[in-house]
PDB file of C-alpha atoms in Angstrom:
ATOM      1  CA  MET A 175      48.983   0.447  10.414  1.00 45.00           C
ATOM      2  CA  THR A 176      47.573  -2.599  12.353  1.00 45.00           C
ATOM      3  CA  GLU A 177      49.368  -3.564  15.556  1.00 45.00           C
ATOM      4  CA  PRO A 178      49.383  -7.168  16.719  1.00 45.00           C
ATOM      5  CA  THR A 179      46.926  -6.305  19.658  1.00 49.00           C
ATOM      6  CA  GLY A 180      44.259  -5.085  17.101  1.00 50.00           C
ATOM      7  CA  THR A 181      44.833  -1.388  17.858  1.00 53.00           C
ATOM      8  CA  ARG A 182      45.219   0.930  14.876  1.00 58.00           C
ATOM      9  CA  ARG A 183      47.566   3.984  14.732  1.00 64.00           C
ATOM     10  CA  SER A 184      46.807   7.205  12.955  1.00 65.00           C
ATOM     11  CA  SER A 185      47.192   7.312   9.193  1.00 73.00           C
ATOM     12  CA  THR A 186      49.160  10.687   9.500  1.00 78.00           C
ATOM     13  CA  PRO A 187      51.876  10.842   6.955  1.00 86.00           C
ATOM     14  CA  GLY A 188      55.594  10.182   7.992  1.00 87.00           C
ATOM     15  CA  PRO A 189      56.915  13.870   7.662  1.00 91.00           C
ATOM     16  CA  VAL A 190      54.070  15.237   9.720  1.00 91.00           C
ATOM     17  CA  ARG A 191      54.890  12.664  12.409  1.00 94.00           C
ATOM     18  CA  PHE A 192      58.591  13.595  12.145  1.00 96.00           C
ATOM     19  CA  ALA A 193      57.655  17.225  12.615  1.00 95.00           C
ATOM     20  CA  TRP A 194      55.678  16.440  15.750  1.00 95.00           C
ATOM     21  CA  GLY A 195      58.538  14.362  17.085  1.00 96.00           C
ATOM     22  CA  THR A 196      60.950  17.004  16.567  1.00 96.00           C
ATOM     23  CA  LEU A 197      58.728  19.536  18.352  1.00 96.00           C
ATOM     24  CA  GLY A 198      58.166  17.021  21.283  1.00 96.00           C
ATOM     25  CA  VAL A 199      61.940  16.493  21.679  1.00 97.00           C
ATOM     26  CA  LEU A 200      62.659  20.243  21.678  1.00 97.00           C
ATOM     27  CA  LEU A 201      59.796  20.905  24.240  1.00 96.00           C
ATOM     28  CA  LEU A 202      61.026  17.941  26.381  1.00 97.00           C
ATOM     29  CA  ALA A 203      64.491  19.639  26.620  1.00 97.00           C
ATOM     30  CA  TRP A 204      62.794  22.947  27.539  1.00 95.00           C
ATOM     31  CA  ASP A 205      60.649  21.234  30.073  1.00 95.00           C
ATOM     32  CA  VAL A 206      63.830  19.545  31.666  1.00 96.00           C
ATOM     33  CA  PHE A 207      65.469  22.950  31.676  1.00 95.00           C
ATOM     34  CA  GLU A 208      62.562  24.710  33.345  1.00 93.00           C
ATOM     35  CA  VAL A 209      62.040  21.997  35.931  1.00 94.00           C
ATOM     36  CA  VAL A 210      65.824  22.204  36.890  1.00 94.00           C
ATOM     37  CA  LYS A 211      65.940  25.914  36.926  1.00 93.00           C
ATOM     38  CA  HIS A 212      62.870  26.603  39.138  1.00 91.00           C
ATOM     39  CA  THR A 213      62.140  23.399  41.045  1.00 88.00           C
ATOM     40  CA  GLY A 214      59.492  23.847  43.764  1.00 91.00           C
ATOM     41  CA  TRP A 215      55.939  23.677  42.353  1.00 92.00           C
ATOM     42  CA  VAL A 216      57.312  23.447  38.862  1.00 93.00           C
ATOM     43  CA  ILE A 217      58.042  19.662  39.411  1.00 95.00           C
ATOM     44  CA  PRO A 218      54.446  18.544  40.184  1.00 95.00           C
ATOM     45  CA  ALA A 219      53.074  21.032  37.526  1.00 95.00           C
ATOM     46  CA  ALA A 220      55.221  19.476  34.866  1.00 95.00           C
ATOM     47  CA  ALA A 221      54.269  15.855  36.039  1.00 96.00           C
ATOM     48  CA  LEU A 222      50.469  16.812  35.971  1.00 96.00           C
ATOM     49  CA  GLY A 223      50.823  18.368  32.562  1.00 96.00           C
ATOM     50  CA  ALA A 224      52.622  15.374  31.054  1.00 95.00           C
ATOM     51  CA  ALA A 225      49.978  13.084  32.548  1.00 95.00           C
ATOM     52  CA  LEU A 226      46.696  15.109  31.697  1.00 94.00           C
ATOM     53  CA  PRO A 227      46.339  14.140  28.078  1.00 93.00           C
ATOM     54  CA  LEU A 228      46.734  10.482  28.964  1.00 89.00           C
ATOM     55  CA  LEU A 229      44.087  10.316  31.727  1.00 90.00           C
ATOM     56  CA  PRO A 230      41.012   9.862  29.721  1.00 87.00           C
ATOM     57  CA  THR A 231      42.763   7.049  27.677  1.00 83.00           C
ATOM     58  CA  LEU A 232      43.847   5.403  30.956  1.00 84.00           C
ATOM     59  CA  ALA A 233      40.491   5.743  32.547  1.00 79.00           C
ATOM     60  CA  GLY A 234      38.513   4.646  29.624  1.00 73.00           C
ATOM     61  CA  ARG A 235      40.595   1.595  28.733  1.00 73.00           C
ATOM     62  CA  ARG A 236      39.495  -1.951  29.395  1.00 71.00           C
ATOM     63  CA  GLY A 237      42.065  -3.610  27.319  1.00 70.00           C
ATOM     64  CA  PRO A 238      43.483  -3.539  23.742  1.00 71.00           C
ATOM     65  CA  GLY A 239      41.366  -1.993  21.098  1.00 72.00           C
ATOM     66  CA  PRO A 240      39.467   1.198  20.571  1.00 79.00           C
ATOM     67  CA  LEU A 241      38.896   3.827  23.319  1.00 84.00           C
ATOM     68  CA  PRO A 242      35.168   3.413  24.757  1.00 86.00           C
ATOM     69  CA  PRO A 243      32.861   6.017  23.088  1.00 87.00           C
ATOM     70  CA  ARG A 244      32.200   7.625  26.485  1.00 88.00           C
ATOM     71  CA  ALA A 245      35.965   8.657  26.920  1.00 88.00           C
ATOM     72  CA  VAL A 246      36.282   9.999  23.380  1.00 90.00           C
ATOM     73  CA  PRO A 247      35.181  13.642  24.115  1.00 92.00           C
ATOM     74  CA  ALA A 248      37.496  14.129  27.066  1.00 92.00           C
ATOM     75  CA  HIS A 249      40.326  12.595  25.240  1.00 92.00           C
ATOM     76  CA  ASN A 250      39.900  14.808  22.117  1.00 93.00           C
ATOM     77  CA  LEU A 251      39.513  17.785  24.309  1.00 94.00           C
ATOM     78  CA  LEU A 252      42.706  17.168  26.162  1.00 95.00           C
ATOM     79  CA  ASN A 253      44.703  16.269  23.121  1.00 94.00           C
ATOM     80  CA  ARG A 254      44.120  19.525  21.264  1.00 95.00           C
ATOM     81  CA  PRO A 255      47.527  21.424  21.133  1.00 95.00           C
ATOM     82  CA  LEU A 256      45.889  24.830  21.102  1.00 96.00           C
ATOM     83  CA  ILE A 257      44.585  24.527  24.622  1.00 96.00           C
ATOM     84  CA  PRO A 258      48.081  23.947  26.368  1.00 96.00           C
ATOM     85  CA  PHE A 259      49.526  26.496  23.975  1.00 95.00           C
ATOM     86  CA  ALA A 260      46.968  28.984  25.053  1.00 95.00           C
ATOM     87  CA  VAL A 261      47.747  28.232  28.799  1.00 94.00           C
ATOM     88  CA  MET A 262      51.428  28.948  28.040  1.00 93.00           C
ATOM     89  CA  VAL A 263      50.689  32.264  26.443  1.00 93.00           C
ATOM     90  CA  VAL A 264      48.222  33.481  28.997  1.00 92.00           C
ATOM     91  CA  PHE A 265      50.470  32.822  31.915  1.00 89.00           C
ATOM     92  CA  SER A 266      53.496  34.336  30.028  1.00 86.00           C
ATOM     93  CA  PHE A 267      51.789  37.733  30.401  1.00 85.00           C
ATOM     94  CA  LEU A 268      50.268  37.435  33.898  1.00 82.00           C
ATOM     95  CA  GLY A 269      53.173  37.438  36.264  1.00 72.00           C
ATOM     96  CA  ASP A 270      55.539  40.039  37.215  1.00 74.00           C
ATOM     97  CA  ALA A 271      58.545  37.671  37.758  1.00 74.00           C
ATOM     98  CA  PRO A 272      59.512  34.337  36.171  1.00 72.00           C
ATOM     99  CA  GLU A 273      58.881  32.632  39.460  1.00 77.00           C
ATOM    100  CA  ASP A 274      55.349  33.612  39.285  1.00 78.00           C
ATOM    101  CA  ILE A 275      54.634  32.088  36.070  1.00 87.00           C
ATOM    102  CA  ALA A 276      57.091  29.159  35.963  1.00 90.00           C
ATOM    103  CA  ALA A 277      54.743  26.389  37.333  1.00 91.00           C
ATOM    104  CA  PRO A 278      51.647  27.133  35.115  1.00 93.00           C
ATOM    105  CA  PHE A 279      53.773  27.891  32.141  1.00 93.00           C
ATOM    106  CA  THR A 280      55.657  24.510  32.497  1.00 95.00           C
ATOM    107  CA  PHE A 281      52.291  22.683  33.113  1.00 96.00           C
ATOM    108  CA  GLY A 282      51.204  23.925  29.524  1.00 96.00           C
ATOM    109  CA  MET A 283      54.495  23.209  28.068  1.00 96.00           C
ATOM    110  CA  SER A 284      54.590  19.649  29.530  1.00 97.00           C
ATOM    111  CA  TRP A 285      50.878  19.069  28.464  1.00 97.00           C
ATOM    112  CA  LEU A 286      51.977  20.273  24.836  1.00 97.00           C
ATOM    113  CA  THR A 287      55.041  17.915  24.936  1.00 97.00           C
ATOM    114  CA  ALA A 288      52.964  14.991  25.838  1.00 96.00           C
ATOM    115  CA  ILE A 289      50.620  15.748  22.897  1.00 96.00           C
ATOM    116  CA  ALA A 290      53.430  16.126  20.489  1.00 96.00           C
ATOM    117  CA  LEU A 291      55.081  13.006  21.497  1.00 96.00           C
ATOM    118  CA  SER A 292      51.921  10.992  21.236  1.00 93.00           C
ATOM    119  CA  ARG A 293      51.185  12.478  17.740  1.00 93.00           C
ATOM    120  CA  ALA A 294      54.725  11.526  16.741  1.00 95.00           C
ATOM    121  CA  LEU A 295      54.095   7.936  17.684  1.00 92.00           C
ATOM    122  CA  GLY A 296      50.824   8.021  15.664  1.00 89.00           C
ATOM    123  CA  PHE A 297      48.283   8.354  18.370  1.00 87.00           C
ATOM    124  CA  GLY A 298      46.083  11.488  17.811  1.00 84.00           C
ATOM    125  CA  LEU A 299      42.451  12.334  18.107  1.00 89.00           C
ATOM    126  CA  ARG A 300      39.840   9.687  18.133  1.00 89.00           C
ATOM    127  CA  ALA A 301      36.745   9.155  16.095  1.00 89.00           C
ATOM    128  CA  ALA A 302      33.345   8.798  17.688  1.00 88.00           C
ATOM    129  CA  ASP A 303      33.637   4.927  17.944  1.00 86.00           C
ATOM    130  CA  GLY A 304      36.906   5.316  19.795  1.00 83.00           C
ATOM    131  CA  GLY A 305      39.228   4.332  16.905  1.00 81.00           C
ATOM    132  CA  GLN A 306      42.091   6.555  15.592  1.00 81.00           C
ATOM    133  CA  ARG A 307      41.188   9.114  13.006  1.00 76.00           C
TER     134      ARG A 307
END
């Protein structure tokens, strides 16, 4: 789909985008629950996790259009769902009490939430030239 600004969204089928959106909404509700329940360091961890996959896009952007090729590797690395999922799993088994793992777990979950919601909106990994795959 071509946008008026010249940017192109992913060609991911609608049902897949719907599934990403459903996952994103459920994770967002869980994020909010964890932030309200634990507070403290969980709040900045959740904010950092939500912003992390967007940083290469924002840092590399010079206007509408494809992402500059120099920002593509960082963008693709930070937008792989397996990495934040691994963070969540690893920290689930590290602490003795829920308070020990709440911040890093919520960091990973917020990161995964941002990825899921961006995939639902049609923004996924980038090709080497910076355009959507």
